[in-house]
PDB file of C-alpha atoms in Angstrom:
ATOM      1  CA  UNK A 104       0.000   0.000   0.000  1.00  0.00           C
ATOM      2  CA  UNK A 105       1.638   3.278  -1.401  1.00  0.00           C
ATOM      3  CA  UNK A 106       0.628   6.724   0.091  1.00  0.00           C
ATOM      4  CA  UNK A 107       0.523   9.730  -1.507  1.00  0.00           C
ATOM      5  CA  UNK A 108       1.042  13.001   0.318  1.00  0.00           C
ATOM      6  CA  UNK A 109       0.411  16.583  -0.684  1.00  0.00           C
ATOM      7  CA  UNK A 110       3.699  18.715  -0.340  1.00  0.00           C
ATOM      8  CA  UNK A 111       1.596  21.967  -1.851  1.00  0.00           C
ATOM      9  CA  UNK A 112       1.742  23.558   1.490  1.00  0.00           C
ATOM     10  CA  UNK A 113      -1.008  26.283   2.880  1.00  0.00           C
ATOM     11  CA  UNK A 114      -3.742  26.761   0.113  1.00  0.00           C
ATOM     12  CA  UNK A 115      -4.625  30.561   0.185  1.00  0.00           C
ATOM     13  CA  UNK A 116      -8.289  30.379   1.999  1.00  0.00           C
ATOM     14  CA  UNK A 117      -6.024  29.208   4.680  1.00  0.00           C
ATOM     15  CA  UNK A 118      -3.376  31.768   5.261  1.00  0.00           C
ATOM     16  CA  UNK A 119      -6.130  34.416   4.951  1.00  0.00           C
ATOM     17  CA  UNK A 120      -7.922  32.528   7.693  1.00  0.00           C
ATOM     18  CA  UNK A 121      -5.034  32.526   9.998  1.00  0.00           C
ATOM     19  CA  UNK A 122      -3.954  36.195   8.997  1.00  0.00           C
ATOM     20  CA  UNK A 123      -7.807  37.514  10.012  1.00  0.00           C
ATOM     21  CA  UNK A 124      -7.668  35.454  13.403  1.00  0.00           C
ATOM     22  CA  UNK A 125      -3.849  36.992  14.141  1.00  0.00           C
ATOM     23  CA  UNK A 126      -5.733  40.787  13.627  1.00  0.00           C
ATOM     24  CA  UNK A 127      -8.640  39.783  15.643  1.00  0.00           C
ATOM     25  CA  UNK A 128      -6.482  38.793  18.553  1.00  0.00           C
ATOM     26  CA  UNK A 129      -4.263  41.760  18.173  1.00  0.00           C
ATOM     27  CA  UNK A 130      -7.287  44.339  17.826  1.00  0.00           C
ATOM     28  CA  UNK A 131      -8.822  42.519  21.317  1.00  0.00           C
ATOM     29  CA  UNK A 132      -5.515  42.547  22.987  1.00  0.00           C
ATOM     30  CA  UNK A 133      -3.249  46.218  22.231  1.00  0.00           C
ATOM     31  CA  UNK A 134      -5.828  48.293  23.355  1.00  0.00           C
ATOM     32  CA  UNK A 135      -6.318  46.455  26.767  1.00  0.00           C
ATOM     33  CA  UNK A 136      -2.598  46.064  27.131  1.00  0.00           C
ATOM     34  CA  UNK A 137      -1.756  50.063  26.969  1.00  0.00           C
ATOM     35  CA  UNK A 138      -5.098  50.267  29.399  1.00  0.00           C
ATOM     36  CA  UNK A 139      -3.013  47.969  32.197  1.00  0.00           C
ATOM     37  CA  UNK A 140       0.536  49.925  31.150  1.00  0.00           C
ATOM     38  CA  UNK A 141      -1.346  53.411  32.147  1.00  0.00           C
ATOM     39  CA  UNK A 142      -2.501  51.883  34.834  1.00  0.00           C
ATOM     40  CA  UNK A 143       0.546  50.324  36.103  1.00  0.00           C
ATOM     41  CA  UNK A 144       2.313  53.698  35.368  1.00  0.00           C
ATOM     42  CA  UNK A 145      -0.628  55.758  37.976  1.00  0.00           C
ATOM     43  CA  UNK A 146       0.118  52.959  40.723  1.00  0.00           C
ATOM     44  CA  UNK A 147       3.677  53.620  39.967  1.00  0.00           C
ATOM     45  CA  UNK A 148       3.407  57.589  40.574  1.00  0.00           C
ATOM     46  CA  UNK A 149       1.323  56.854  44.014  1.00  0.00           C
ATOM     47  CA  UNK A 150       3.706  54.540  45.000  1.00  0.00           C
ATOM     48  CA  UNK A 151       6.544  57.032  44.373  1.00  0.00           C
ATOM     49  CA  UNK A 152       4.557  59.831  46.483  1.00  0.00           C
ATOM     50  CA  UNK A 153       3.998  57.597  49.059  1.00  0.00           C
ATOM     51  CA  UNK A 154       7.688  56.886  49.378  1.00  0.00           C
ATOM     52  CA  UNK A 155       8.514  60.683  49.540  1.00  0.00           C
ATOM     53  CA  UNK A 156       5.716  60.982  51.825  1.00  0.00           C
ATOM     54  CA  UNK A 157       7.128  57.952  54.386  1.00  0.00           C
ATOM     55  CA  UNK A 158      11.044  59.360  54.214  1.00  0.00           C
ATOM     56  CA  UNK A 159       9.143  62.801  54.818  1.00  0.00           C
ATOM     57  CA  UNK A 160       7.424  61.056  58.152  1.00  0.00           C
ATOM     58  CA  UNK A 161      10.847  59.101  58.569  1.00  0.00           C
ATOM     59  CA  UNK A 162      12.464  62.885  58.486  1.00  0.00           C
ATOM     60  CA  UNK A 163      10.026  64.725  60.908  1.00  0.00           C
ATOM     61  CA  UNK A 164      10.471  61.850  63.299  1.00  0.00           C
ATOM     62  CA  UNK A 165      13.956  62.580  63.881  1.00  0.00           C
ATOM     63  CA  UNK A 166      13.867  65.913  63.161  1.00  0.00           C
ATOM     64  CA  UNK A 167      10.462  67.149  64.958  1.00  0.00           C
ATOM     65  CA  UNK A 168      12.101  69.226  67.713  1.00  0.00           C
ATOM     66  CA  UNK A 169      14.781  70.933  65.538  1.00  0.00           C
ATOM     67  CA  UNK A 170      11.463  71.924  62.956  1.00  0.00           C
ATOM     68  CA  UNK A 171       9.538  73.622  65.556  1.00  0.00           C
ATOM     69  CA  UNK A 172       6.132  72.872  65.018  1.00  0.00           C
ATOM     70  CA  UNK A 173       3.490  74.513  66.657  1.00  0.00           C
ATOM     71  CA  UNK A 174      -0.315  74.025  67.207  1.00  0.00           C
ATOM     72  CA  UNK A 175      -0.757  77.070  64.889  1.00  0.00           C
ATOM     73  CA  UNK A 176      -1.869  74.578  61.953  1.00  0.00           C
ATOM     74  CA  UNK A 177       0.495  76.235  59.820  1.00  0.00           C
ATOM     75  CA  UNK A 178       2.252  73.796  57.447  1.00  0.00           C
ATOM     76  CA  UNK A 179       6.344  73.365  56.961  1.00  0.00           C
ATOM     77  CA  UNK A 180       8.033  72.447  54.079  1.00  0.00           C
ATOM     78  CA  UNK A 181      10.621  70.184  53.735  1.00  0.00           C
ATOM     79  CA  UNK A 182      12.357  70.360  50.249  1.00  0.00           C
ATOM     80  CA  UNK A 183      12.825  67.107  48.534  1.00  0.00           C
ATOM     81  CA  UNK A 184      16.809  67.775  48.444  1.00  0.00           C
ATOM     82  CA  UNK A 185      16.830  67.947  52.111  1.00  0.00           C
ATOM     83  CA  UNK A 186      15.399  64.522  52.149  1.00  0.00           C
ATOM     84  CA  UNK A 187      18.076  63.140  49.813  1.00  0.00           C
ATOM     85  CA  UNK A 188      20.931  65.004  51.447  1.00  0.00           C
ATOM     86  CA  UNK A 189      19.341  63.012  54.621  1.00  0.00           C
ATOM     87  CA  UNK A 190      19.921  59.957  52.943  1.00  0.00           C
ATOM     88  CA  UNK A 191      15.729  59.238  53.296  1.00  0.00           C
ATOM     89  CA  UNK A 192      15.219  59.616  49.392  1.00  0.00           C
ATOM     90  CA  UNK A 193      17.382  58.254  45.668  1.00  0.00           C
ATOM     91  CA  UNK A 194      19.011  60.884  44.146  1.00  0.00           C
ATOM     92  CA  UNK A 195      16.871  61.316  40.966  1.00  0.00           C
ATOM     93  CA  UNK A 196      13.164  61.049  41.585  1.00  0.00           C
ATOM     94  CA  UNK A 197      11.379  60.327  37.748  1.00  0.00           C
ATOM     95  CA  UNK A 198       7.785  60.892  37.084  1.00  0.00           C
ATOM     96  CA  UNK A 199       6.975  57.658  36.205  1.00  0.00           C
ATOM     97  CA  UNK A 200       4.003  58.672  33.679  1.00  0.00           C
ATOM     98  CA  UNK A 201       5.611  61.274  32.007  1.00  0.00           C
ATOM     99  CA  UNK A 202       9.663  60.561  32.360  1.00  0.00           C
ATOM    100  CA  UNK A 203      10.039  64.408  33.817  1.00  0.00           C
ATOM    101  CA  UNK A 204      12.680  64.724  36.619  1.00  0.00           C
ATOM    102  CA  UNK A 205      10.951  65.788  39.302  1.00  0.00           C
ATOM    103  CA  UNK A 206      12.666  68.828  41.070  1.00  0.00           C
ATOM    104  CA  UNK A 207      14.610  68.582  44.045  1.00  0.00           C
ATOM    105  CA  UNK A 208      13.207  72.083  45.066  1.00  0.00           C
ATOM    106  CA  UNK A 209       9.716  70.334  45.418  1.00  0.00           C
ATOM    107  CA  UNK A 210       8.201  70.561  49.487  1.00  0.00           C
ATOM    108  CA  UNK A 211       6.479  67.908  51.118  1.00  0.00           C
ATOM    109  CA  UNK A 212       3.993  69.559  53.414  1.00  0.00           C
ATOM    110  CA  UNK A 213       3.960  68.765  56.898  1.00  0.00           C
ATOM    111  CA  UNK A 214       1.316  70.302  59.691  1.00  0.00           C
ATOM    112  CA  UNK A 215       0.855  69.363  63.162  1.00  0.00           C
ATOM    113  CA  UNK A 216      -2.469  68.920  64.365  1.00  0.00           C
ATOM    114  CA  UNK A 217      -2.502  69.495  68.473  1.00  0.00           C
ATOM    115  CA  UNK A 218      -5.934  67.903  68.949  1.00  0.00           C
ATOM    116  CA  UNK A 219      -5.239  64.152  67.587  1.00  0.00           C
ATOM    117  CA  UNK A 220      -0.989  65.030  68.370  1.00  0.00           C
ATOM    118  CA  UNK A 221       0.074  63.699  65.021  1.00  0.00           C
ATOM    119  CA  UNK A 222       1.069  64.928  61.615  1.00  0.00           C
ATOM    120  CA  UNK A 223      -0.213  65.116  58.048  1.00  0.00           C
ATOM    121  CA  UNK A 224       2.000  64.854  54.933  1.00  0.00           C
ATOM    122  CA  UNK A 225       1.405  66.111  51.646  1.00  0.00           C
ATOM    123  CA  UNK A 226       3.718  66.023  48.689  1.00  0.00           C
ATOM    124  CA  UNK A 227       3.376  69.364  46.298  1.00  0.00           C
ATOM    125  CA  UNK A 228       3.785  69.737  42.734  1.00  0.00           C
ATOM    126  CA  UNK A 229       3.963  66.074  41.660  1.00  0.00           C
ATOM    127  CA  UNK A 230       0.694  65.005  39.650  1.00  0.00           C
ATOM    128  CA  UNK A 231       0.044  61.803  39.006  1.00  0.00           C
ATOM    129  CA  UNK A 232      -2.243  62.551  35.775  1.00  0.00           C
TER     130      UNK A 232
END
């Protein structure tokens, strides 16, 4: 018993086929793919304020009577170099959404609020939009 195989290769109904299910895929899949990469670069950004915000608390924990806070609500700001020279912060600090450097002259603001004795941070001029 002798077989006989076809050694034509694709016939051209098929590579169409396989060419219209590779740009269905790809039309379902970039779009959602640069959704999650904005997203991730967003969480990224928080995260990074965060971090300035916790070496800002790590800062005003050692540094608390030397600032001279008061129960006058009025906020202090601590300069994002002063962090780094403090060793709390990297050197560079990158936006992560839009690659900027973000300025070392940037304040973290810091008020004391007498009535609950604790502090509340908030980093200035970074957006995360």
């Amino acid at each position: 018993m002798v077989i006989v195989m076809n050694k034509k290769g694709f016939t051209l109904i098929e590579v169409i086929m396989v060419i219209a299910i590779i740009a269905i895929l790809s039309l379902i899949l970039i779009p959602n793919v640069m959704v999650l990469i904005d997203k991730n670069k967003e969480r990224s950004c928080e995260k990074m304020i965060d971090n300035i915000e916790s070496a800002a608390k790590m800062y005003v924990n050692q540094n608390k009577y030397e600032l001279g806070f008061d129960c006058s609500g009025t906020p202090k700001g601590i300069k994002l170099k002063t962090l780094v020279d403090a060793g709390y912060l990297g050197g560079e600090l990158v936006n992560p959404i839009n690659k900027e450097k973000i300025s070392l002259e940037s304040e973290v603001s810091v008020t004391y609020n007498c009535k609950v004795k604790g502090f509340k941070y908030k980093a200035n001029n970074i957006n995360c939009n």
